[in-house]
Each structure stands twice: as structure tokens, then as C-alpha cells.
mmCIF file of C-alpha atoms in Angstrom:
data_model
loop_
_atom_site.group_PDB
_atom_site.id
_atom_site.type_symbol
_atom_site.label_atom_id
_atom_site.label_comp_id
_atom_site.label_asym_id
_atom_site.label_seq_id
_atom_site.Cartn_x
_atom_site.Cartn_y
_atom_site.Cartn_z
ATOM 1 C CA ASN C 109 -20.746 154.260 201.841
ATOM 2 C CA ILE C 110 -18.501 156.234 204.165
ATOM 3 C CA LEU C 111 -21.089 159.014 204.365
ATOM 4 C CA TYR C 112 -23.770 156.454 205.201
ATOM 5 C CA ILE C 113 -21.630 155.028 208.004
ATOM 6 C CA TYR C 114 -21.068 158.503 209.457
ATOM 7 C CA ILE C 115 -24.786 159.280 209.327
ATOM 8 C CA MET C 116 -25.615 155.950 210.973
ATOM 9 C CA ILE C 117 -23.104 156.534 213.775
ATOM 10 C CA LEU C 118 -24.424 160.051 214.396
ATOM 11 C CA THR C 119 -28.002 158.708 214.441
ATOM 12 C CA LEU C 120 -26.995 156.030 216.921
ATOM 13 C CA LEU C 121 -25.287 158.565 219.162
ATOM 14 C CA LYS C 122 -28.223 160.950 219.019
ATOM 15 C CA GLU C 123 -30.836 158.286 219.786
ATOM 16 C CA SER C 124 -28.714 156.727 222.547
ATOM 17 C CA ILE C 125 -28.163 160.067 224.255
ATOM 18 C CA VAL C 126 -31.866 160.927 223.970
ATOM 19 C CA PHE C 127 -32.908 157.542 225.382
ATOM 20 C CA ALA C 128 -30.344 157.789 228.180
ATOM 21 C CA TRP C 129 -31.445 161.295 229.067
ATOM 22 C CA VAL C 130 -35.109 160.253 229.121
ATOM 23 C CA ALA C 131 -34.178 157.324 231.392
ATOM 24 C CA LEU C 132 -32.309 159.723 233.689
ATOM 25 C CA LEU C 133 -35.265 162.067 233.977
ATOM 26 C CA ALA C 134 -37.821 159.287 234.362
ATOM 27 C CA ASN C 135 -35.899 157.373 237.043
ATOM 28 C CA LYS C 136 -33.840 159.991 238.849
ATOM 29 C CA LEU C 137 -33.325 158.110 242.126
ATOM 30 C CA ARG C 138 -32.522 154.792 240.450
ATOM 31 C CA THR C 139 -30.082 156.440 238.075
ATOM 32 C CA PHE C 140 -28.472 158.505 240.838
ATOM 33 C CA LEU C 141 -27.861 155.445 243.012
ATOM 34 C CA SER C 142 -26.503 153.479 240.068
ATOM 35 C CA LEU C 143 -24.158 156.223 238.905
ATOM 36 C CA LEU C 144 -22.977 156.848 242.466
ATOM 37 C CA GLY C 145 -20.797 153.734 242.354
ATOM 38 C CA ILE C 146 -19.055 154.868 239.162
ATOM 39 C CA THR C 147 -18.615 158.381 240.567
ATOM 40 C CA ILE C 148 -17.133 157.128 243.843
ATOM 41 C CA GLY C 149 -14.927 154.598 242.062
ATOM 42 C CA ILE C 150 -13.476 157.116 239.610
ATOM 43 C CA PHE C 151 -13.136 159.641 242.434
ATOM 44 C CA ALA C 152 -11.248 157.118 244.607
ATOM 45 C CA ILE C 153 -8.888 155.831 241.923
ATOM 46 C CA ILE C 154 -8.051 159.154 240.267
ATOM 47 C CA THR C 155 -7.753 160.962 243.626
ATOM 48 C CA VAL C 156 -5.150 158.441 244.767
ATOM 49 C CA PHE C 157 -3.288 158.691 241.452
ATOM 50 C CA THR C 158 -3.472 162.503 241.547
ATOM 51 C CA ILE C 159 -2.101 162.698 245.094
ATOM 52 C CA VAL C 160 0.591 160.112 244.360
ATOM 53 C CA ASP C 161 1.609 161.959 241.179
ATOM 54 C CA SER C 162 1.737 165.267 243.072
ATOM 55 C CA LEU C 163 3.780 163.741 245.895
ATOM 56 C CA GLU C 164 6.076 162.125 243.366
ATOM 57 C CA ARG C 165 6.602 165.412 241.503
ATOM 58 C CA ASN C 166 7.318 167.194 244.782
ATOM 59 C CA ILE C 167 9.729 164.556 246.044
ATOM 60 C CA ARG C 168 11.481 164.154 242.713
ATOM 61 C CA GLY C 169 11.763 167.934 242.470
ATOM 62 C CA SER C 170 13.329 167.968 245.928
ATOM 63 C CA VAL C 171 15.673 165.162 244.946
ATOM 64 C CA GLN C 172 16.597 166.907 241.684
ATOM 65 C CA SER C 173 17.475 170.059 243.635
ATOM 66 C CA LEU C 174 20.233 168.021 245.289
ATOM 67 C CA GLY C 175 21.765 167.471 241.862
ATOM 68 C CA ASP C 176 21.862 164.485 239.498
ATOM 69 C CA ASN C 177 25.630 164.711 239.136
ATOM 70 C CA VAL C 178 26.420 165.169 242.832
ATOM 71 C CA VAL C 179 27.852 162.513 245.163
ATOM 72 C CA PHE C 180 27.586 162.951 248.937
ATOM 73 C CA VAL C 181 30.247 161.595 251.301
ATOM 74 C CA MET C 182 28.348 160.710 254.470
ATOM 75 C CA LYS C 183 28.285 158.337 257.429
ATOM 76 C CA TRP C 184 24.985 156.587 256.626
ATOM 77 C CA PRO C 185 24.049 155.179 253.191
ATOM 78 C CA TRP C 186 20.720 156.113 251.595
ATOM 79 C CA THR C 187 19.415 152.563 251.512
ATOM 80 C CA PHE C 188 16.458 151.336 253.509
ATOM 81 C CA GLY C 189 14.632 148.107 254.202
ATOM 82 C CA PRO C 190 14.298 145.304 256.733
ATOM 83 C CA ASP C 191 17.884 144.102 256.129
ATOM 84 C CA TYR C 192 19.491 147.494 256.769
ATOM 85 C CA PRO C 193 22.694 146.648 258.748
ATOM 86 C CA TRP C 194 22.681 149.734 260.956
ATOM 87 C CA TRP C 195 25.112 148.150 263.409
ATOM 88 C CA LYS C 196 27.827 148.210 260.717
ATOM 89 C CA TYR C 197 27.423 151.945 260.173
ATOM 90 C CA MET C 198 26.830 153.112 263.733
ATOM 91 C CA ASN C 199 30.521 153.372 264.709
ATOM 92 C CA ARG C 200 31.649 155.030 261.508
ATOM 93 C CA PRO C 201 33.240 158.473 261.864
ATOM 94 C CA VAL C 202 31.411 161.458 260.404
ATOM 95 C CA PRO C 203 33.038 163.461 257.597
ATOM 96 C CA VAL C 204 35.162 166.345 258.867
ATOM 97 C CA TYR C 205 36.176 169.640 257.326
ATOM 98 C CA SER C 206 39.849 168.682 257.003
ATOM 99 C CA GLU C 207 38.888 165.875 254.620
ATOM 100 C CA LEU C 208 37.360 168.442 252.266
ATOM 101 C CA ALA C 209 40.802 169.907 251.493
ATOM 102 C CA GLU C 210 42.175 166.461 250.594
ATOM 103 C CA VAL C 211 39.252 165.712 248.275
ATOM 104 C CA GLU C 212 39.590 169.129 246.664
ATOM 105 C CA ARG C 213 43.341 168.667 246.180
ATOM 106 C CA LYS C 214 43.350 165.112 244.862
ATOM 107 C CA ALA C 215 40.126 164.725 242.878
ATOM 108 C CA LYS C 216 40.459 165.255 239.109
ATOM 109 C CA SER C 217 36.870 164.579 238.103
ATOM 110 C CA ILE C 218 35.111 167.181 240.256
ATOM 111 C CA GLU C 219 33.856 170.559 239.118
ATOM 112 C CA ALA C 220 33.095 171.744 242.644
ATOM 113 C CA VAL C 221 33.173 170.315 246.157
ATOM 114 C CA GLY C 222 31.845 171.642 249.445
ATOM 115 C CA PHE C 223 31.203 170.871 253.097
ATOM 116 C CA ARG C 224 27.990 171.406 255.030
ATOM 117 C CA ILE C 225 26.817 171.111 258.640
ATOM 118 C CA GLY C 226 23.560 172.186 260.268
ATOM 119 C CA ALA C 227 21.869 172.629 263.638
ATOM 120 C CA ARG C 228 18.717 174.107 265.145
ATOM 121 C CA LYS C 229 19.388 177.522 266.645
ATOM 122 C CA VAL C 230 17.565 180.677 267.743
ATOM 123 C CA LEU C 231 17.382 183.660 265.389
ATOM 124 C CA LYS C 232 16.496 187.087 266.739
ATOM 125 C CA HIS C 233 16.012 190.587 265.400
ATOM 126 C CA ASN C 234 14.695 193.256 267.757
ATOM 127 C CA ASN C 235 11.494 191.767 269.224
ATOM 128 C CA ASN C 236 11.133 189.073 266.578
ATOM 129 C CA THR C 237 12.425 185.631 267.531
ATOM 130 C CA ILE C 238 12.430 182.326 265.630
ATOM 131 C CA GLU C 239 13.064 179.203 267.693
ATOM 132 C CA ASN C 240 14.600 176.021 266.262
ATOM 133 C CA ALA C 241 15.557 177.611 262.962
ATOM 134 C CA LEU C 242 17.812 175.465 260.787
ATOM 135 C CA VAL C 243 21.203 177.171 260.555
ATOM 136 C CA SER C 244 23.517 175.638 257.942
ATOM 137 C CA GLY C 245 27.245 176.154 257.833
ATOM 138 C CA TRP C 246 28.576 176.025 254.271
ATOM 139 C CA SER C 247 32.063 176.037 252.901
ATOM 140 C CA TYR C 248 32.460 178.450 250.005
ATOM 141 C CA GLY C 249 32.504 175.611 247.472
ATOM 142 C CA TYR C 250 29.182 174.176 248.620
ATOM 143 C CA GLY C 251 27.482 177.196 247.054
ATOM 144 C CA GLN C 252 28.733 175.919 243.679
ATOM 145 C CA VAL C 253 27.356 172.438 244.324
ATOM 146 C CA LYS C 254 23.947 173.264 245.798
ATOM 147 C CA SER C 255 21.203 174.606 243.538
ATOM 148 C CA PHE C 256 19.655 177.849 244.840
ATOM 149 C CA GLU C 257 18.760 181.395 243.832
ATOM 150 C CA ILE C 258 19.243 184.638 245.769
ATOM 151 C CA ILE C 259 16.687 187.378 245.087
ATOM 152 C CA ASP C 260 18.134 190.076 247.374
ATOM 153 C CA GLY C 261 21.786 190.630 248.228
ATOM 154 C CA ARG C 262 24.503 188.113 247.412
ATOM 155 C CA TYR C 263 26.322 184.908 248.339
ATOM 156 C CA PHE C 264 29.264 185.238 250.714
ATOM 157 C CA ARG C 265 32.733 185.772 249.241
ATOM 158 C CA GLU C 266 35.559 183.246 249.504
ATOM 159 C CA ASP C 267 37.488 185.429 251.948
ATOM 160 C CA GLU C 268 34.345 185.718 254.108
ATOM 161 C CA ALA C 269 33.993 181.928 254.099
ATOM 162 C CA GLU C 270 37.648 181.252 254.908
ATOM 163 C CA GLY C 271 37.816 183.993 257.517
ATOM 164 C CA GLY C 272 34.633 182.907 259.251
ATOM 165 C CA TYR C 273 32.913 186.275 258.839
ATOM 166 C CA ASN C 274 29.674 186.679 260.765
ATOM 167 C CA VAL C 275 27.427 186.999 257.696
ATOM 168 C CA VAL C 276 24.166 185.181 256.971
ATOM 169 C CA ILE C 277 21.852 184.485 254.028
ATOM 170 C CA LEU C 278 18.242 184.026 255.111
ATOM 171 C CA GLY C 279 15.566 181.781 253.670
ATOM 172 C CA HIS C 280 12.432 183.561 252.468
ATOM 173 C CA THR C 281 10.243 182.363 255.370
ATOM 174 C CA LEU C 282 12.857 183.281 257.985
ATOM 175 C CA ALA C 283 13.323 186.721 256.430
ATOM 176 C CA ASP C 284 9.559 187.343 256.582
ATOM 177 C CA GLY C 285 9.461 186.242 260.220
ATOM 178 C CA LEU C 286 12.374 188.394 261.360
ATOM 179 C CA PHE C 287 11.549 191.394 259.168
ATOM 180 C CA PRO C 288 7.753 191.750 258.974
ATOM 181 C CA ASN C 289 5.872 194.583 257.260
ATOM 182 C CA ASN C 290 8.110 194.457 254.163
ATOM 183 C CA GLU C 291 11.182 195.626 256.087
ATOM 184 C CA TYR C 292 14.297 195.198 253.901
ATOM 185 C CA PRO C 293 16.598 192.675 255.607
ATOM 186 C CA VAL C 294 19.847 193.026 253.638
ATOM 187 C CA GLY C 295 22.401 195.040 255.565
ATOM 188 C CA LYS C 296 20.623 194.583 258.911
ATOM 189 C CA THR C 297 22.102 192.767 261.900
ATOM 190 C CA ILE C 298 20.438 189.771 263.541
ATOM 191 C CA LYS C 299 21.499 187.385 266.278
ATOM 192 C CA VAL C 300 22.298 183.819 265.287
ATOM 193 C CA ALA C 301 22.684 181.587 268.348
ATOM 194 C CA GLY C 302 23.343 184.741 270.388
ATOM 195 C CA ARG C 303 26.019 186.102 268.007
ATOM 196 C CA ASN C 304 25.628 189.238 265.912
ATOM 197 C CA CYS C 305 25.418 188.440 262.228
ATOM 198 C CA LYS C 306 25.004 190.698 259.201
ATOM 199 C CA VAL C 307 22.335 189.740 256.647
ATOM 200 C CA ILE C 308 23.909 189.807 253.177
ATOM 201 C CA GLY C 309 21.231 188.000 251.165
ATOM 202 C CA VAL C 310 17.789 186.391 250.972
ATOM 203 C CA PHE C 311 17.058 183.154 249.102
ATOM 204 C CA LYS C 312 14.251 183.024 246.561
ATOM 205 C CA LYS C 313 11.082 181.376 247.874
ATOM 206 C CA GLU C 314 11.023 177.679 246.935
ATOM 207 C CA GLY C 315 7.908 176.356 248.690
ATOM 208 C CA GLU C 316 7.534 173.224 250.784
ATOM 209 C CA SER C 317 9.757 170.217 250.146
ATOM 210 C CA MET C 318 8.833 166.648 251.095
ATOM 211 C CA LEU C 319 12.495 165.992 251.925
ATOM 212 C CA GLY C 320 12.743 169.074 254.091
ATOM 213 C CA ASN C 321 15.585 170.543 252.042
ATOM 214 C CA THR C 322 13.828 173.770 251.060
ATOM 215 C CA MET C 323 15.887 176.916 251.496
ATOM 216 C CA ASP C 324 12.852 178.846 252.806
ATOM 217 C CA ASN C 325 13.470 177.778 256.413
ATOM 218 C CA GLN C 326 17.277 177.859 256.405
ATOM 219 C CA ALA C 327 19.804 180.443 257.462
ATOM 220 C CA VAL C 328 23.188 179.901 255.805
ATOM 221 C CA VAL C 329 26.437 181.085 257.356
ATOM 222 C CA PRO C 330 30.101 180.348 256.497
ATOM 223 C CA TYR C 331 31.312 177.061 257.965
ATOM 224 C CA ASN C 332 34.194 178.724 259.829
ATOM 225 C CA PHE C 333 31.651 180.937 261.588
ATOM 226 C CA ALA C 334 29.200 178.078 262.240
ATOM 227 C CA ARG C 335 31.848 175.967 264.004
ATOM 228 C CA LEU C 336 32.018 178.597 266.751
ATOM 229 C CA PHE C 337 28.559 177.584 267.990
ATOM 230 C CA MET C 338 28.068 174.090 266.497
ATOM 231 C CA ASP C 339 29.616 170.758 267.441
ATOM 232 C CA VAL C 340 31.175 169.993 264.057
ATOM 233 C CA LYS C 341 32.184 166.447 265.089
ATOM 234 C CA SER C 342 28.713 165.500 266.252
ATOM 235 C CA GLU C 343 26.475 163.336 264.118
ATOM 236 C CA ASN C 344 23.598 165.621 265.125
ATOM 237 C CA SER C 345 25.057 168.369 262.944
ATOM 238 C CA ASP C 346 24.724 166.048 259.898
ATOM 239 C CA PRO C 347 28.101 166.887 258.337
ATOM 240 C CA PHE C 348 28.803 165.793 254.775
ATOM 241 C CA ILE C 349 30.992 166.504 251.763
ATOM 242 C CA ALA C 350 29.241 167.099 248.435
ATOM 243 C CA ALA C 351 31.173 166.684 245.174
ATOM 244 C CA LYS C 352 29.827 167.754 241.792
ATOM 245 C CA ALA C 353 31.124 165.906 238.729
ATOM 246 C CA LYS C 354 32.644 167.670 235.759
ATOM 247 C CA PRO C 355 30.643 167.582 232.490
ATOM 248 C CA GLY C 356 31.110 164.195 230.835
ATOM 249 C CA VAL C 357 32.086 162.474 234.088
ATOM 250 C CA THR C 358 29.620 159.842 235.265
ATOM 251 C CA ASN C 359 28.627 159.395 238.889
ATOM 252 C CA GLU C 360 30.239 155.952 238.877
ATOM 253 C CA GLN C 361 33.566 157.443 237.796
ATOM 254 C CA LEU C 362 33.277 160.126 240.467
ATOM 255 C CA LYS C 363 32.395 157.538 243.126
ATOM 256 C CA ASP C 364 35.385 155.377 242.177
ATOM 257 C CA GLU C 365 37.725 158.346 242.550
ATOM 258 C CA LEU C 366 36.160 159.493 245.829
ATOM 259 C CA THR C 367 36.382 155.962 247.222
ATOM 260 C CA GLY C 368 40.136 155.877 246.606
ATOM 261 C CA ILE C 369 40.653 159.351 248.064
ATOM 262 C CA MET C 370 38.565 158.751 251.213
ATOM 263 C CA ARG C 371 40.205 155.377 251.884
ATOM 264 C CA ALA C 372 43.626 156.998 251.602
ATOM 265 C CA VAL C 373 42.622 159.964 253.794
ATOM 266 C CA ARG C 374 41.340 157.643 256.519
ATOM 267 C CA GLY C 375 44.227 155.210 256.206
ATOM 268 C CA LEU C 376 42.100 152.141 255.545
ATOM 269 C CA LYS C 377 43.906 148.865 254.855
ATOM 270 C CA PRO C 378 43.308 147.177 251.475
ATOM 271 C CA MET C 379 41.035 144.470 252.925
ATOM 272 C CA ALA C 380 39.159 146.794 255.289
ATOM 273 C CA ASP C 381 35.580 147.823 254.534
ATOM 274 C CA ASP C 382 34.753 151.436 253.669
ATOM 275 C CA ASP C 383 33.888 153.480 256.755
ATOM 276 C CA PHE C 384 31.913 156.027 254.748
ATOM 277 C CA ALA C 385 28.960 156.062 252.356
ATOM 278 C CA LEU C 386 28.821 157.583 248.894
ATOM 279 C CA ASN C 387 25.216 158.594 248.229
ATOM 280 C CA GLU C 388 23.546 159.944 245.110
ATOM 281 C CA THR C 389 20.039 161.115 244.321
ATOM 282 C CA ASN C 390 18.983 158.057 242.317
ATOM 283 C CA LEU C 391 19.198 156.015 245.554
ATOM 284 C CA LEU C 392 16.454 158.187 247.045
ATOM 285 C CA SER C 393 14.358 157.905 243.889
ATOM 286 C CA LYS C 394 14.576 154.101 243.949
ATOM 287 C CA ASN C 395 13.494 153.976 247.593
ATOM 288 C CA PHE C 396 10.401 156.074 246.868
ATOM 289 C CA ASP C 397 9.436 154.135 243.714
ATOM 290 C CA GLY C 398 8.324 151.114 245.736
ATOM 291 C CA LEU C 399 6.283 153.283 248.097
ATOM 292 C CA PHE C 400 4.474 154.996 245.224
ATOM 293 C CA ASP C 401 3.724 151.637 243.598
ATOM 294 C CA ILE C 402 2.183 150.258 246.817
ATOM 295 C CA VAL C 403 0.012 153.350 247.356
ATOM 296 C CA GLY C 404 -1.101 153.307 243.718
ATOM 297 C CA ILE C 405 -2.054 149.620 243.872
ATOM 298 C CA ALA C 406 -3.955 150.131 247.137
ATOM 299 C CA GLY C 407 -5.899 153.033 245.608
ATOM 300 C CA ALA C 408 -6.674 151.012 242.489
ATOM 301 C CA ILE C 409 -8.029 148.121 244.591
ATOM 302 C CA ILE C 410 -10.207 150.384 246.754
ATOM 303 C CA GLY C 411 -11.548 152.279 243.753
ATOM 304 C CA GLY C 412 -11.924 149.039 241.800
ATOM 305 C CA PHE C 413 -14.483 147.690 244.263
ATOM 306 C CA SER C 414 -16.492 150.911 243.993
ATOM 307 C CA ILE C 415 -16.361 150.757 240.204
ATOM 308 C CA LEU C 416 -17.434 147.101 240.325
ATOM 309 C CA VAL C 417 -20.517 148.108 242.313
ATOM 310 C CA GLY C 418 -21.130 150.950 239.881
ATOM 311 C CA GLY C 419 -20.793 148.560 236.957
ATOM 312 C CA PHE C 420 -23.528 146.342 238.371
ATOM 313 C CA GLY C 421 -25.658 149.477 238.788
ATOM 314 C CA ILE C 422 -25.185 150.420 235.140
ATOM 315 C CA ALA C 423 -26.011 146.844 234.078
ATOM 316 C CA ASN C 424 -29.165 146.973 236.207
ATOM 317 C CA ILE C 425 -30.261 150.217 234.534
ATOM 318 C CA MET C 426 -29.666 148.707 231.097
ATOM 319 C CA PHE C 427 -31.625 145.520 231.860
ATOM 320 C CA VAL C 428 -34.553 147.653 233.072
ATOM 321 C CA SER C 429 -34.199 149.931 230.051
ATOM 322 C CA VAL C 430 -34.335 146.939 227.657
ATOM 323 C CA ARG C 431 -37.437 145.567 229.409
ATOM 324 C CA GLU C 432 -39.210 148.932 229.322
ATOM 325 C CA ARG C 433 -38.428 149.436 225.609
ATOM 326 C CA THR C 434 -39.069 145.912 224.356
ATOM 327 C CA ASN C 435 -42.058 147.068 222.260
ATOM 328 C CA LEU C 436 -39.970 149.841 220.727
ATOM 329 C CA ILE C 437 -37.196 147.363 219.921
ATOM 330 C CA GLY C 438 -39.735 145.143 218.156
ATOM 331 C CA ILE C 439 -41.018 148.098 216.113
ATOM 332 C CA GLN C 440 -37.458 149.138 215.170
ATOM 333 C CA LYS C 441 -36.583 145.603 214.044
ATOM 334 C CA SER C 442 -39.816 145.237 212.098
ATOM 335 C CA LEU C 443 -38.936 148.447 210.250
ATOM 336 C CA GLY C 444 -35.575 147.000 209.242
ATOM 337 C CA ALA C 445 -33.237 147.839 212.098
ATOM 338 C CA LYS C 446 -30.313 145.388 212.151
ATOM 339 C CA ASN C 447 -29.141 143.537 215.240
ATOM 340 C CA TYR C 448 -25.893 145.518 215.352
ATOM 341 C CA PHE C 449 -27.910 148.765 215.313
ATOM 342 C CA ILE C 450 -29.881 147.716 218.404
ATOM 343 C CA LEU C 451 -26.687 146.427 220.057
ATOM 344 C CA ALA C 452 -24.785 149.648 219.382
ATOM 345 C CA GLN C 453 -27.744 151.782 220.488
ATOM 346 C CA PHE C 454 -27.850 150.250 223.961
ATOM 347 C CA LEU C 455 -24.051 150.087 224.250
ATOM 348 C CA PHE C 456 -23.801 153.824 223.486
ATOM 349 C CA GLU C 457 -26.444 154.449 226.111
ATOM 350 C CA SER C 458 -24.527 152.407 228.700
ATOM 351 C CA VAL C 459 -21.278 154.225 227.891
ATOM 352 C CA PHE C 460 -23.035 157.583 228.101
ATOM 353 C CA LEU C 461 -24.397 156.793 231.571
ATOM 354 C CA SER C 462 -21.030 155.518 232.788
ATOM 355 C CA LEU C 463 -19.252 158.568 231.350
ATOM 356 C CA MET C 464 -21.617 160.834 233.259
ATOM 357 C CA GLY C 465 -20.594 159.128 236.515
ATOM 358 C CA GLY C 466 -16.920 159.393 235.582
ATOM 359 C CA ILE C 467 -17.168 163.079 234.635
ATOM 360 C CA ILE C 468 -18.902 163.877 237.935
ATOM 361 C CA GLY C 469 -16.107 162.055 239.779
ATOM 362 C CA LEU C 470 -13.435 164.012 237.885
ATOM 363 C CA LEU C 471 -15.221 167.300 238.587
ATOM 364 C CA LEU C 472 -15.217 166.472 242.304
ATOM 365 C CA ILE C 473 -11.462 165.816 242.155
ATOM 366 C CA TYR C 474 -10.927 169.095 240.293
ATOM 367 C CA LEU C 475 -12.798 170.955 243.034
ATOM 368 C CA LEU C 476 -10.784 169.056 245.650
ATOM 369 C CA THR C 477 -7.500 170.284 244.156
ATOM 370 C CA PHE C 478 -8.692 173.881 244.555
ATOM 371 C CA ALA C 479 -9.700 173.259 248.178
ATOM 372 C CA ALA C 480 -6.345 171.577 248.888
ATOM 373 C CA ASP C 481 -4.397 174.622 247.674
ATOM 374 C CA GLY C 482 -5.573 176.636 250.661
ATOM 375 C CA VAL C 483 -4.842 173.862 253.161
ATOM 376 C CA ILE C 484 -1.718 172.056 251.945
ATOM 377 C CA ASP C 485 1.459 173.870 250.987
ATOM 378 C CA MET C 486 1.979 171.582 248.022
ATOM 379 C CA GLU C 487 0.691 171.826 244.483
ATOM 380 C CA ILE C 488 -1.871 169.108 243.747
ATOM 381 C CA THR C 489 -2.798 168.989 240.074
ATOM 382 C CA LEU C 490 -5.300 166.861 238.167
ATOM 383 C CA THR C 491 -3.140 165.989 235.185
ATOM 384 C CA ARG C 492 -4.319 165.378 231.645
ATOM 385 C CA SER C 493 -3.150 161.748 231.824
ATOM 386 C CA ASN C 494 -5.292 161.106 234.922
ATOM 387 C CA ILE C 495 -8.308 162.757 233.257
ATOM 388 C CA ILE C 496 -7.859 160.521 230.207
ATOM 389 C CA LEU C 497 -7.428 157.502 232.501
ATOM 390 C CA GLY C 498 -10.660 158.324 234.357
ATOM 391 C CA LEU C 499 -12.641 158.741 231.136
ATOM 392 C CA THR C 500 -11.153 155.572 229.656
ATOM 393 C CA ILE C 501 -12.106 153.530 232.734
ATOM 394 C CA SER C 502 -15.627 154.972 232.554
ATOM 395 C CA VAL C 503 -16.002 153.996 228.887
ATOM 396 C CA LEU C 504 -14.700 150.481 229.534
ATOM 397 C CA ILE C 505 -17.074 150.009 232.475
ATOM 398 C CA GLY C 506 -19.933 151.227 230.273
ATOM 399 C CA ILE C 507 -19.071 148.743 227.526
ATOM 400 C CA ILE C 508 -18.581 145.813 229.914
ATOM 401 C CA SER C 509 -21.708 146.566 231.961
ATOM 402 C CA GLY C 510 -23.933 147.237 228.963
ATOM 403 C CA PHE C 511 -22.853 144.475 226.605
ATOM 404 C CA ILE C 512 -25.027 141.624 227.953
ATOM 405 C CA PRO C 513 -28.251 143.716 228.144
ATOM 406 C CA ALA C 514 -27.492 145.242 224.729
ATOM 407 C CA TYR C 515 -26.772 141.831 223.182
ATOM 408 C CA GLY C 516 -29.978 140.453 224.664
ATOM 409 C CA ALA C 517 -31.939 143.345 223.165
ATOM 410 C CA SER C 518 -30.364 142.816 219.730
ATOM 411 C CA GLN C 519 -31.390 139.137 219.710
ATOM 412 C CA LEU C 520 -35.102 139.744 220.493
ATOM 413 C CA ASP C 521 -37.607 138.379 218.016
ATOM 414 C CA PRO C 522 -39.478 141.400 216.588
ATOM 415 C CA VAL C 523 -42.897 139.739 216.671
ATOM 416 C CA GLU C 524 -42.502 138.562 220.276
ATOM 417 C CA ALA C 525 -41.056 141.930 221.259
ATOM 418 C CA ILE C 526 -44.052 143.841 219.857
ATOM 419 C CA ARG C 527 -46.471 141.558 221.702
ATOM 420 C CA THR C 528 -44.731 142.074 225.035
ATOM 421 C CA ASN C 529 -46.693 144.200 227.467
#
């Protein structure tokens, strides 16, 4: 019995594919126009999902590079929306370097803590100049909080950080711009904001970041050197303290401790509101989740209309196919073919046609990802889950569009069907 079922299914598949292929060849224009809707619909939906997934991976990767177990003491909180009370935060003071020492001295739950500022400055080496390069001033401890990798040279020593030595670690893109033709940068002297600075390291290339926190376009110097040419008390320099929790310490525990320390450092009264924000990476992730959901829904709606049109096209093909093969249906039924056999035959044919449209759409997306690699500095990948989703939608559209014509064919009277011209 099982063998008979397998043989019957294979026969159905074979006949359905043959009939569908004959219909394709016999009515090329009609089939092309009908499948175009499915192709465009799958292309629209899966393209949106592919881009959203790629953006999400990039952004989440950028967020993860900030550290899951890191809390940032800042002026502005990482919360957004129409009810954002900016007027409450506008007059807050920015974190200052002296507060770093108090946090470092009093906090028991931190593994590392650091301070960072940044500003756009000019970098120069011989005749090579980079305008508006991001120069970041780090305390020594920030190098233990921030995730990065140095491929040439080294990180600055603690005595270099405390003494404000004029040393710099260059991002990969900046190093290529200042030292073209494979010139080795480590040990060379460049000018940072008009001051001589020795290159002691080069960061590993990270690629583009949606949050703009890639190390490729940054030049890192010790904070005590950076304060010579940066306004460390200005909000424009984006100063903040970053604290990394010890293993086993939750972010909530770390935030509770930092809240007490910062309130004491700033002399806030018990009933006074905090004049600082404690930010963590999951706040950024939550803000982007809503955006991704909206874009995904919009793409699904746009693609859904195209698929709806394509579904009507498939149904039209199947109605025509049933009418053209009415005599054949009558002969099959007179020879003993059951209703379910006729039903399944036309359903398989409908699914096959819809799958062809879906596969073409997926192939177009696959080609688009290759074209995007040369234009966009971000990896766009057609994932296995999106491929499965595209094929599943195609099969469902084939079943839905082909069921009524297939059911109608299965219910034909064999005598009347044979007589039909």
C-alpha cells in the first residue's frame, strides 16, 4: 500500500510538471504575465526582509561592540519618541574626567572603567591630509572596556596615558589615507590638530557601522593629550564614562551602584532628580526593534498586493488549463481516475507554476546582493530562512490560487467532459 501511494504521488508529480511545462511552452506570453506578479511579489517581500535582516545584523553587531555588560554615564539618555523630555536634560552637566577617579575608587562591581571624548580634527602626514577625522581621547581604562583589535603596533601604556604622551593609534582607513602605497605607519610621526604625534598602532579593519562607531575612521590618543586641543567640558566633545561589570554582576546591579556614586559625587539631595543618564546597549536595541517591525510590515503589504495579483494570474492560467483539457479529464475519469487524482494533478500544476515565479524572484534577489556588494559597504545576505519563506509563500499561493479550478476539474462528469469541444 505504501509503495502504491509513493508511485501514485510520483506519477502525479510527473504528469503535473509535464502538463505545466506544456502550458508554459504553448502560452508563453500569458504564462509570463501571470508569473510576473508572483515574481515581483516574492522579490518585493523577500528583498525588504533581506535588507531589514542585514541592517539589523549590522546595527546589532555595532551595538554588541559597545558591550552587553557595559553601562555608560552620559548627559542624554538613549530613549527616543514623541514624549522625549529634552528640556529636562538640556541643562545637565556633562561627565568630566575627575568623576572617573571617584567611580574607579568607590565602585566594587566594575571590572574596568574608562573615560572618552572625541572631536573632528585635521590629520596630516607629509603631503597627505585628512579633514574632519574623528580623534578620540581615551583614558587608559577605556581600552579595557571597549572591544577592538590592533593588527600593527600596540595600545598605549598606562604611563603614556597618565602623562599625556603624544602617541596615536590609527584606524585602518585613516592609516591607508595617511600612508598610501603600503607604507608602514607604526613609528612614523603625524600631525594631529597641528601637534606632532607618534603612531604606535593600527586598528584592525572593522568595516562600516550603522551607528558610526567603527574604529576604521578613528584616531585614538590618550585623554591627557587630547585635552590640550579639545574642549573637554563641551557637549560637542561627547564625553562619557564607560563602566564594565565584573563577571556575575548584572547591569541592574552596576547601575544601582553607579547611581549612588554619581549622586554622591555631584552632591545631589535625596529628593533631587538624577542629573545624568545611565545607558546600556539594550536600550538601543529596543529603539530599533520598532523601526524594523514597521519596515517589515510595510514591505509585506507592498509585496502582498503584488502576490495577490500574481495569485489571480495563476488562477486564470488554471481555469484556462482546465477548459483546454476538459476532454482529457473526461478520458482520465472514464478510465478510472478518482476525483482526488484530478484535484491533486491540477493543484501540483498550480504549485509548480507559482514556485517557478517564486524561484525567479529569489534568483533576482540573489543577483541583487552581489550587485550591492560593490556599491554598499555593508554585507547584504539572502539568508536560508528568507529563501524558505519565499518558497513557502509561493507554494501557499499556488495551493490557494489553484484549488477552485482544480476542484472544479475533479467534479466534472466524465461523459459531459468527453463531449465538450
